[in-house]
Short mmCIF file of C-alpha atoms and ligand atoms in Angstrom, two decimals:
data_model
loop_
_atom_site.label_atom_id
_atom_site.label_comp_id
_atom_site.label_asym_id
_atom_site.label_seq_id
_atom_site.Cartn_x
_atom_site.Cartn_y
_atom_site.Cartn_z
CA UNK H 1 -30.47 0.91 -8.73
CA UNK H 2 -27.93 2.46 -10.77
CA UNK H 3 -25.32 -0.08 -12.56
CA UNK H 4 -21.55 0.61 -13.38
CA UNK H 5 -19.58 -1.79 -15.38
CA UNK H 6 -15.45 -1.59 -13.84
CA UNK H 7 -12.80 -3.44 -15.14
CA UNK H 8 -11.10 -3.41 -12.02
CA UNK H 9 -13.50 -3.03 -8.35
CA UNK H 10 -10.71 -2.60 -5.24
CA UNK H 11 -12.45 -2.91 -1.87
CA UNK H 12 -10.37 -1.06 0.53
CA UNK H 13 -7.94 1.91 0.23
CA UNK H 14 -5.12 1.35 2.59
CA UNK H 15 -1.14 0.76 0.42
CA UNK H 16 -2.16 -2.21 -0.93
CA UNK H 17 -5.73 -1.24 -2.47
CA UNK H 18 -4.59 2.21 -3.90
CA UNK H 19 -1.48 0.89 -5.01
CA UNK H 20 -3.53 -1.97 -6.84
CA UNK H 21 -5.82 0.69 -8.44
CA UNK H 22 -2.67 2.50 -9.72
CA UNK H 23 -1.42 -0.25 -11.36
CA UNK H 24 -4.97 -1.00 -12.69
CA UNK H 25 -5.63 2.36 -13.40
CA UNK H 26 -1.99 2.92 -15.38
CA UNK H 27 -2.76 -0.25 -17.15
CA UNK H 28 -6.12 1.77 -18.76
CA UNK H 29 -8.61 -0.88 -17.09
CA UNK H 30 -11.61 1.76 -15.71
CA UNK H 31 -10.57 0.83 -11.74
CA UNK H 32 -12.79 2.23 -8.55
CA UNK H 33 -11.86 1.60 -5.09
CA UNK H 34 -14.49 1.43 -2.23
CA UNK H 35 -12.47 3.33 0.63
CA UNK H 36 -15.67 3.53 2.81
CA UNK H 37 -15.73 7.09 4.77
CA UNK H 38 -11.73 7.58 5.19
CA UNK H 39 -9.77 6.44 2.77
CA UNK H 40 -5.90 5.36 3.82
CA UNK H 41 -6.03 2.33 6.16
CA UNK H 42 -4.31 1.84 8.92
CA UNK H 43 -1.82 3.60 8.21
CA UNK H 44 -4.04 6.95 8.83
CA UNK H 45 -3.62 5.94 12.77
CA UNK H 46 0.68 5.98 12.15
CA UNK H 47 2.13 9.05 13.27
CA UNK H 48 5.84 8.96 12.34
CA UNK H 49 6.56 6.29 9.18
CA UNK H 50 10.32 5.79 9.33
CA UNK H 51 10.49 2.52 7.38
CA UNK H 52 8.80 3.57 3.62
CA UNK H 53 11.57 3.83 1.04
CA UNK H 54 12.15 6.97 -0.69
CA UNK H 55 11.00 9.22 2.85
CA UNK H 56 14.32 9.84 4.30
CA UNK H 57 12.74 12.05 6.84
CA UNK H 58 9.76 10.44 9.29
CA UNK H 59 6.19 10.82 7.63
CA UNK H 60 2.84 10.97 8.93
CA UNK H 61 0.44 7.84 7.62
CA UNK H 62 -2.26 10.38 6.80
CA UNK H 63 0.53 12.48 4.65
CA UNK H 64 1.70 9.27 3.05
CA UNK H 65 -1.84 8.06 2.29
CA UNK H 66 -3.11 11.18 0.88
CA UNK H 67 -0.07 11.37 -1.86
CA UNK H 68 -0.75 7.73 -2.16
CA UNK H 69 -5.03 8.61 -2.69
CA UNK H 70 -4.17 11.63 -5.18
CA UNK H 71 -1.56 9.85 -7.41
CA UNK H 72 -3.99 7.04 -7.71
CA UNK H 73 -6.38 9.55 -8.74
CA UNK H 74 -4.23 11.62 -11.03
CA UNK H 75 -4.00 8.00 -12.82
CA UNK H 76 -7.61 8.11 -13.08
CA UNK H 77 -8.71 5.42 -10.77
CA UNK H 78 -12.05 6.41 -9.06
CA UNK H 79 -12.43 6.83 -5.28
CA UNK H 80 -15.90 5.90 -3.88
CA UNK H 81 -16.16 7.17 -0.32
CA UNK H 82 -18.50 4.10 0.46
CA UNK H 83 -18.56 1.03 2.59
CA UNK H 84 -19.30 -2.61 0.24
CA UNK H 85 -22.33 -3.91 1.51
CA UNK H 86 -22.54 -7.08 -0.16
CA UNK H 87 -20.62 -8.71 -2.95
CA UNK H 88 -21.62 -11.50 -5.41
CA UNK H 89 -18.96 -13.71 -6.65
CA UNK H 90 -20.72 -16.43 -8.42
CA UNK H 91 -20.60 -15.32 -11.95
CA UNK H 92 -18.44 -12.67 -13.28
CA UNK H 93 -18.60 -9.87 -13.72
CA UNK H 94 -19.25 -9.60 -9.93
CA UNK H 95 -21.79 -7.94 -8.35
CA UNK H 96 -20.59 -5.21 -5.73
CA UNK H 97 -23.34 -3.30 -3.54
CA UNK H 98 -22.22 0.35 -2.12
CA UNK H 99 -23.70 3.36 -0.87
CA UNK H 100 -27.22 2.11 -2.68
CA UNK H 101 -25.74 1.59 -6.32
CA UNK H 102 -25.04 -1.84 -7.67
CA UNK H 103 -21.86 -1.73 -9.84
CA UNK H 104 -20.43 -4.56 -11.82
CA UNK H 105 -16.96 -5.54 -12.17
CA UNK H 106 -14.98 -7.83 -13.72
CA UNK H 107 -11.87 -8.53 -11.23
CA UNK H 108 -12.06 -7.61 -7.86
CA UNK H 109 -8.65 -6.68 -5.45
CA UNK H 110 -9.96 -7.18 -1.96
CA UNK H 111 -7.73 -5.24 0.15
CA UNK H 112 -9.86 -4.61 3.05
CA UNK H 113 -7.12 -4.89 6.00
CA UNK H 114 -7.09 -5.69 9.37
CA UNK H 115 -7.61 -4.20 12.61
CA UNK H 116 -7.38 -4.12 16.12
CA UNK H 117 -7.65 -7.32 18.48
CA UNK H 118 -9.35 -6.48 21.96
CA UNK H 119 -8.67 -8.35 25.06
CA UNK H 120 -12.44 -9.83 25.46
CA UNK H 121 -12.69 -8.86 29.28
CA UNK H 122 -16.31 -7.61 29.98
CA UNK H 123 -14.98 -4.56 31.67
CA UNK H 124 -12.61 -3.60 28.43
CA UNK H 125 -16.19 -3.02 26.25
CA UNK H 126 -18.04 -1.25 28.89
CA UNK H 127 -14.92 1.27 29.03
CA UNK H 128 -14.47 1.21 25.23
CA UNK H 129 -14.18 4.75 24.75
CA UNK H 130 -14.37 5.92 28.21
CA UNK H 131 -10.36 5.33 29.02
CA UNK H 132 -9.71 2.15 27.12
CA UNK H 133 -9.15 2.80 23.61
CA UNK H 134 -7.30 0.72 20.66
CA UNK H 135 -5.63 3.75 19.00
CA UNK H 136 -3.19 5.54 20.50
CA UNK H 137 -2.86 8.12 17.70
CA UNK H 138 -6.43 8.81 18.30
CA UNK H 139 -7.09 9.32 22.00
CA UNK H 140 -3.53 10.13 23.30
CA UNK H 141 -3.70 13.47 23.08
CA UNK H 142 -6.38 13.65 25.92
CA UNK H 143 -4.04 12.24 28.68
CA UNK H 144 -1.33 15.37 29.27
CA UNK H 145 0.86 14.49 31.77
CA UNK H 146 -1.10 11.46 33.18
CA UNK H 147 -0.34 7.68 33.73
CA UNK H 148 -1.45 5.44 30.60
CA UNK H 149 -0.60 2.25 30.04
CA UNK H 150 -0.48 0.58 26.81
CA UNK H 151 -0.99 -3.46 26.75
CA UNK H 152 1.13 -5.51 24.53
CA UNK H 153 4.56 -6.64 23.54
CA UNK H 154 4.98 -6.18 19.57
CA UNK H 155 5.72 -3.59 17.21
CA UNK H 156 1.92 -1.58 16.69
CA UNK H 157 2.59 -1.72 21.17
CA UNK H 158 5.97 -0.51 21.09
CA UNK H 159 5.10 2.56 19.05
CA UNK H 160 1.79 2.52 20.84
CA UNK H 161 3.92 3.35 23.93
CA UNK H 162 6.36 6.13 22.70
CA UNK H 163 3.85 8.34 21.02
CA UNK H 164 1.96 8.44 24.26
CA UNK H 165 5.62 9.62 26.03
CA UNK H 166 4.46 12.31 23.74
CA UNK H 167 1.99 14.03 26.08
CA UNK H 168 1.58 11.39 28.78
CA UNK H 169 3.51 11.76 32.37
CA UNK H 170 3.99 8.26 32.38
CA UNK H 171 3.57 4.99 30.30
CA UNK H 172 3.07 1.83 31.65
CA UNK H 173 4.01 -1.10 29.11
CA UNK H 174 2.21 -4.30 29.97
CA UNK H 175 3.45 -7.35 28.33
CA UNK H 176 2.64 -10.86 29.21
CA UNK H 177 6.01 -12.43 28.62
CA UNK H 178 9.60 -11.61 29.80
CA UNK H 179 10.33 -10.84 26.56
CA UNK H 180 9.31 -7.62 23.64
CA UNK H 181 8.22 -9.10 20.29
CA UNK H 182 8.38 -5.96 18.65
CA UNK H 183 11.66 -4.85 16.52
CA UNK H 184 14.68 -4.44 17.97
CA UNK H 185 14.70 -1.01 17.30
CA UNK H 186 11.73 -0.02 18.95
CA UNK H 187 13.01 -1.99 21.75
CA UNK H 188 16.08 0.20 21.92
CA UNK H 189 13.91 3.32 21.76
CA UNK H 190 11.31 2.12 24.79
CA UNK H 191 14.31 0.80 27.11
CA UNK H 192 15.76 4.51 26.34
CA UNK H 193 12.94 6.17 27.56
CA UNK H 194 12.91 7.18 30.96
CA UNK H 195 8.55 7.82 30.60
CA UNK H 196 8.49 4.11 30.01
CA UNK H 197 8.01 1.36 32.18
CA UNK H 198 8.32 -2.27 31.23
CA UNK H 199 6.12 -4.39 33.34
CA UNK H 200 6.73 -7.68 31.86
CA UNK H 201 5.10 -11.30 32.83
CA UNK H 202 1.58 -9.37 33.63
CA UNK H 203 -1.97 -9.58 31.78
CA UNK H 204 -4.61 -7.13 32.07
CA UNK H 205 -7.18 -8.52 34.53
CA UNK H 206 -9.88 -6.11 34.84
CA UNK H 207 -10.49 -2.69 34.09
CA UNK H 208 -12.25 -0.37 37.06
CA UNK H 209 -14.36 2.33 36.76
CA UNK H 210 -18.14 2.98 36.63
CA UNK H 211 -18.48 5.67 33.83
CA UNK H 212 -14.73 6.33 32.79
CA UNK H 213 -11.77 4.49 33.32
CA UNK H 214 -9.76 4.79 36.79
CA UNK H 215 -7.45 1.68 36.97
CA UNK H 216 -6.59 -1.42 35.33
CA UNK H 217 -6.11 -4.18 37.34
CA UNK H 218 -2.96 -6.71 36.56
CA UNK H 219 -1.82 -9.74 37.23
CA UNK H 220 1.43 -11.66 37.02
CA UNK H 221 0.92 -14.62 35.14
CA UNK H 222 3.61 -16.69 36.93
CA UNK H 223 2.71 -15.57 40.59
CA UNK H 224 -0.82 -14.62 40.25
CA UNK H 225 -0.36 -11.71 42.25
CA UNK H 226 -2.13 -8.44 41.47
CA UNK H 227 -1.11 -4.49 40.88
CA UNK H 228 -3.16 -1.77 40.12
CA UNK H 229 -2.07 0.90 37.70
CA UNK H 230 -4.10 3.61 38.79
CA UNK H 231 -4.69 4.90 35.16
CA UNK H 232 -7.15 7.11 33.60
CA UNK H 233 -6.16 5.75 29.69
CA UNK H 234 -5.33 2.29 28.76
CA UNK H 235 -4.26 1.28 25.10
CA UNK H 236 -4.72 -1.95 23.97
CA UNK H 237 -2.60 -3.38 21.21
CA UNK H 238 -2.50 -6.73 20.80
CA UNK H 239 -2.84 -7.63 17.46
CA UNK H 240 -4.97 -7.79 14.37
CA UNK H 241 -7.91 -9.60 12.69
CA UNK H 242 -8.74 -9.46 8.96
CA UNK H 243 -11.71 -7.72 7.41
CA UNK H 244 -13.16 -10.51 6.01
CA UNK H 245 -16.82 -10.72 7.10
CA UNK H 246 -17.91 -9.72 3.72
CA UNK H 247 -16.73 -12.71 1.78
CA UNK H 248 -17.23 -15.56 4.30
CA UNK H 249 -18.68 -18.68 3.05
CA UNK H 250 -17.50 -16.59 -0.46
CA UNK H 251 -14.02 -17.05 -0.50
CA UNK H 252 -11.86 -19.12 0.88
CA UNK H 253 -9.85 -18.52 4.18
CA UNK H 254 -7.55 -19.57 6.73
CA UNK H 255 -9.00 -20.16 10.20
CA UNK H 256 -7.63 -17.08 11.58
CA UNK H 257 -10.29 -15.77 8.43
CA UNK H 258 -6.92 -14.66 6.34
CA UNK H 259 -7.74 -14.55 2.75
CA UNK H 260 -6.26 -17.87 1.17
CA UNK H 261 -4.12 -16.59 -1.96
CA UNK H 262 -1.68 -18.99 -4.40
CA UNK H 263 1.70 -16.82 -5.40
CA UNK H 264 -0.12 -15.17 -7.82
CA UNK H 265 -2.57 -13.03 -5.34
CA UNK H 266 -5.47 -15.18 -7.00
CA UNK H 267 -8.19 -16.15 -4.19
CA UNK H 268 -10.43 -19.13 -5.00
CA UNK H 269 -12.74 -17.50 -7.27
CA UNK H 270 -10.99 -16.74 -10.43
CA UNK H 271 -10.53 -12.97 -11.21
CA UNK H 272 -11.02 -12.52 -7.50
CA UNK H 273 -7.39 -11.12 -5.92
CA UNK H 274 -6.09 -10.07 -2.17
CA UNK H 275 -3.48 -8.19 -1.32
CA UNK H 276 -2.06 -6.40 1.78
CA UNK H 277 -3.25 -7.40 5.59
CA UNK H 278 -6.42 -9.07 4.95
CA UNK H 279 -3.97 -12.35 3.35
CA UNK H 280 -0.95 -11.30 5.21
CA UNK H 281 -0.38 -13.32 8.41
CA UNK H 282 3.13 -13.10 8.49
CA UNK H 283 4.47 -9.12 7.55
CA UNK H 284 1.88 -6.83 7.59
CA UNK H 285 3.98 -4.21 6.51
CA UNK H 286 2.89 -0.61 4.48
CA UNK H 287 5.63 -1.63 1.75
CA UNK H 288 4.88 -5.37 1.80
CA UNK H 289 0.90 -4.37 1.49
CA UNK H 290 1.92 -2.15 -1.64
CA UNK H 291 4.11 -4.75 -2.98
CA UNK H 292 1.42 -7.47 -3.09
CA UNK H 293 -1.75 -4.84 -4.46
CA UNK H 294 0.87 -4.44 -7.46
CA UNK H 295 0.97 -7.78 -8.22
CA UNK H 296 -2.31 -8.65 -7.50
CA UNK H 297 -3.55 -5.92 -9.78
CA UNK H 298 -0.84 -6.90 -12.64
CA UNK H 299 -2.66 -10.04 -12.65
CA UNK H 300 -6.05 -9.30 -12.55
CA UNK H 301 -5.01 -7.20 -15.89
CA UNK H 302 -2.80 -9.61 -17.39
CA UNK H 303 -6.35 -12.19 -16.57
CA UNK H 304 -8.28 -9.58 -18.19
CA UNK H 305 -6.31 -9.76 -21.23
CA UNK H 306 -6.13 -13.76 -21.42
CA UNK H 307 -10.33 -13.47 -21.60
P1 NAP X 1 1.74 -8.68 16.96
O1 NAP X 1 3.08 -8.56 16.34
O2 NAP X 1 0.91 -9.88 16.66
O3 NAP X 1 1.95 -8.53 18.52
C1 NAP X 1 0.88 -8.66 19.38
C2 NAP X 1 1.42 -8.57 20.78
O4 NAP X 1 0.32 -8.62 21.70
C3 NAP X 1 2.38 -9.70 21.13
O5 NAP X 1 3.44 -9.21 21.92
C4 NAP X 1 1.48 -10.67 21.90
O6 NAP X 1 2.18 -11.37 22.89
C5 NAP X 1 0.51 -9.74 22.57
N1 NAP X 1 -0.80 -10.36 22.75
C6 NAP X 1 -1.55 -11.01 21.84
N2 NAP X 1 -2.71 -11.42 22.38
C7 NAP X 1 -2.68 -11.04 23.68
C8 NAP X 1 -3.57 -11.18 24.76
N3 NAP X 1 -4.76 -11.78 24.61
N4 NAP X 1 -3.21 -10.66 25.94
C9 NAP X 1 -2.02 -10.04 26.12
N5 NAP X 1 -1.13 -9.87 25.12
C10 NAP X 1 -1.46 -10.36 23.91
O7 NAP X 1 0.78 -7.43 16.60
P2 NAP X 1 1.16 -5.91 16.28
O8 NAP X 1 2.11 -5.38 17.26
O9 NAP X 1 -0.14 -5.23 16.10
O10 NAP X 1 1.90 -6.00 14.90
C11 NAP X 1 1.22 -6.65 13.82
C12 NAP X 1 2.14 -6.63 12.62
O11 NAP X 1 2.28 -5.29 12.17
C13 NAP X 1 3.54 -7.16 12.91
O12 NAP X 1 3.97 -7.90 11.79
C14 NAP X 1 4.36 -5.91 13.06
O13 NAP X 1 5.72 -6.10 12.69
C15 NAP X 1 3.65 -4.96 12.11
N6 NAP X 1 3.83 -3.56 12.53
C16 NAP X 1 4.94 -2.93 12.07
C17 NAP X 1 5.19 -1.62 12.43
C18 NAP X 1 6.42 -0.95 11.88
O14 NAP X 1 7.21 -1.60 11.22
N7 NAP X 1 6.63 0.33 12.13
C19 NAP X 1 4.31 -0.96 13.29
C20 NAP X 1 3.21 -1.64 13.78
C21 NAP X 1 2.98 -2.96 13.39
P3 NAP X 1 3.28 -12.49 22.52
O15 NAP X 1 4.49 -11.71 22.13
O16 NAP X 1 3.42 -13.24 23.77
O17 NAP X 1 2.69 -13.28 21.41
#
């Protein structure tokens, strides 16, 4: 195998990894990020970003990201279009494996995210992809003028639901309290829409259909009593989980499997740093994500430097 020696190794290439590998990169360290096949995160699946300073008009994640991928490479950081395999951290520098080279680095930013939560209900994963899907952005497009419904109170629902008023007939939000977690302004915007309907109080109980999706069954969680949303597309958005396989039993973590960082970005392996979702239980915000990949990666230099 073929070895690279990096100053700086960011796994992940959402706002927090590229903006780490800026900073790295601007600070002269030699800095790669492992973006795996499509760089941008998350935030590739946004369609309107009304909330990133300095856009006064609504952008597209995919046309933030891809300023964000070419100013980190104008900087000179390296973007490798792999997927990290495995990762040593017991001695530095550590030992990353991608895309069948083994490259050596000396700090690492993980910045791998977080993504979708599903439901768990048997009949959601046989009609993964057949009518239930977990991105909107994706898969809305293919229900013009139908029924969806989207399932979820919070903010990735909220927007979940007024995209699909895009091209959707109807939207059907299913929340299981009496009451929207998502922002008050996205609140405004779905109780303003005359394609939406609110069903709080209800859970998703079963999803019907032998080959594609034809109805989701749904139950009200104080009655019991059932309704059927007869619905060819159903969007579920109920949270996120961290992409943190790689570095179990490696690094330390929260039970949820959130990276465990000190105020500093440092994880428990020293010149080991998070930033962004994958140690973020609380914001999970493009800006906040940014935010913490540039201090992560102004420590990792300012630990290079101490060496
Ligand atoms: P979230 O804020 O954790 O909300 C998840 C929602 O799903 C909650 O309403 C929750 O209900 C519900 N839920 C969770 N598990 C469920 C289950 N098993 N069955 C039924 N419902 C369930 O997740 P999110 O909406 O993906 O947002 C994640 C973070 O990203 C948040 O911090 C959010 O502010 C941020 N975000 C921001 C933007 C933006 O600013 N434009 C866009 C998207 C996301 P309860 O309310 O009862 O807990």
């Amino acid at each position: 195998m073929e070895e690279k020696i990096l100053d700086m190794a960011v796994i992940g290439a959402g706002p927090a990894g590229l903006t780490a590998a800026i900073y790295g990169a601007r600070g002269g360290l030699e800095t790669a990020v492992f973006a795996g096949p499509a760089a941008g995160g998350q935030l590739l699946q946004t369609m309107d970003i009304e909330n990133f300073p300095g856009f006064p008009n609504p952008i597209s994640g995919f046309d933030l990201m891809t300023k964000v991928i070419n100013q980190a490479k104008r900087l000179g950081a390296s973007i490798i279009s792999e997927d990290v395999k495995d990762i040593s951290v017991c001695c530095s520098p550590f030992k990353i494996k991608a895309g069948g080279a083994e490259y050596s680095a000396k700090t690492v930013v993980i910045a791998t995210g977080a993504q979708a939560k599903w439901l768990g209900l048997p009949s959601e994963a046989k009609l993964t992809g057949k009518g239930v899907s977990g991105c909107a952005t994706c898969d809305g497009f293919f229900y013009k003028g139908k029924e969806v419904c989207v399932i979820g109170g919070g903010d990735t629902a909220a927007e979940d639901a007024l995209f699909l008023t895009k091209f959707a007939g109807k939207v059907y939000l299913v929340h299981r309290r009496d009451q929207l977690r998502a922002a008050y302004i996205l609140q405004q915007k779905l109780k303003s829409n005359p394609k939406i309907e609110i069903i709080y109080d209800h859970v998703a109980d079963d999803f019907l259909g032998s080959d594609k999706l034809e109805a989701v069954v749904i139950k009200n969680v104080k009655t019991n009593g059932k309704r059927t949303l007869q619905t060819p597309g159903a969007f579920i958005a109920i949270g996120h989980t961290p992409n943190t396989e790689l570095f179990k039993g490696k690094i330390k973590m929260d039970d949820e499997g959130y990276i465990l960082v000190n105020d500093k970005y440092e994880t428990s392996v020293a010149g080991i740093y998070a930033a962004g979702d994958v140690c973020d239980r609380v914001y999970k915000q493009a800006i906040v994500a940014a935010g913490s990949g540039c201090m992560a990666s102004m420590n990792a230099i300012k630990y290079l430097e101490m060496k």
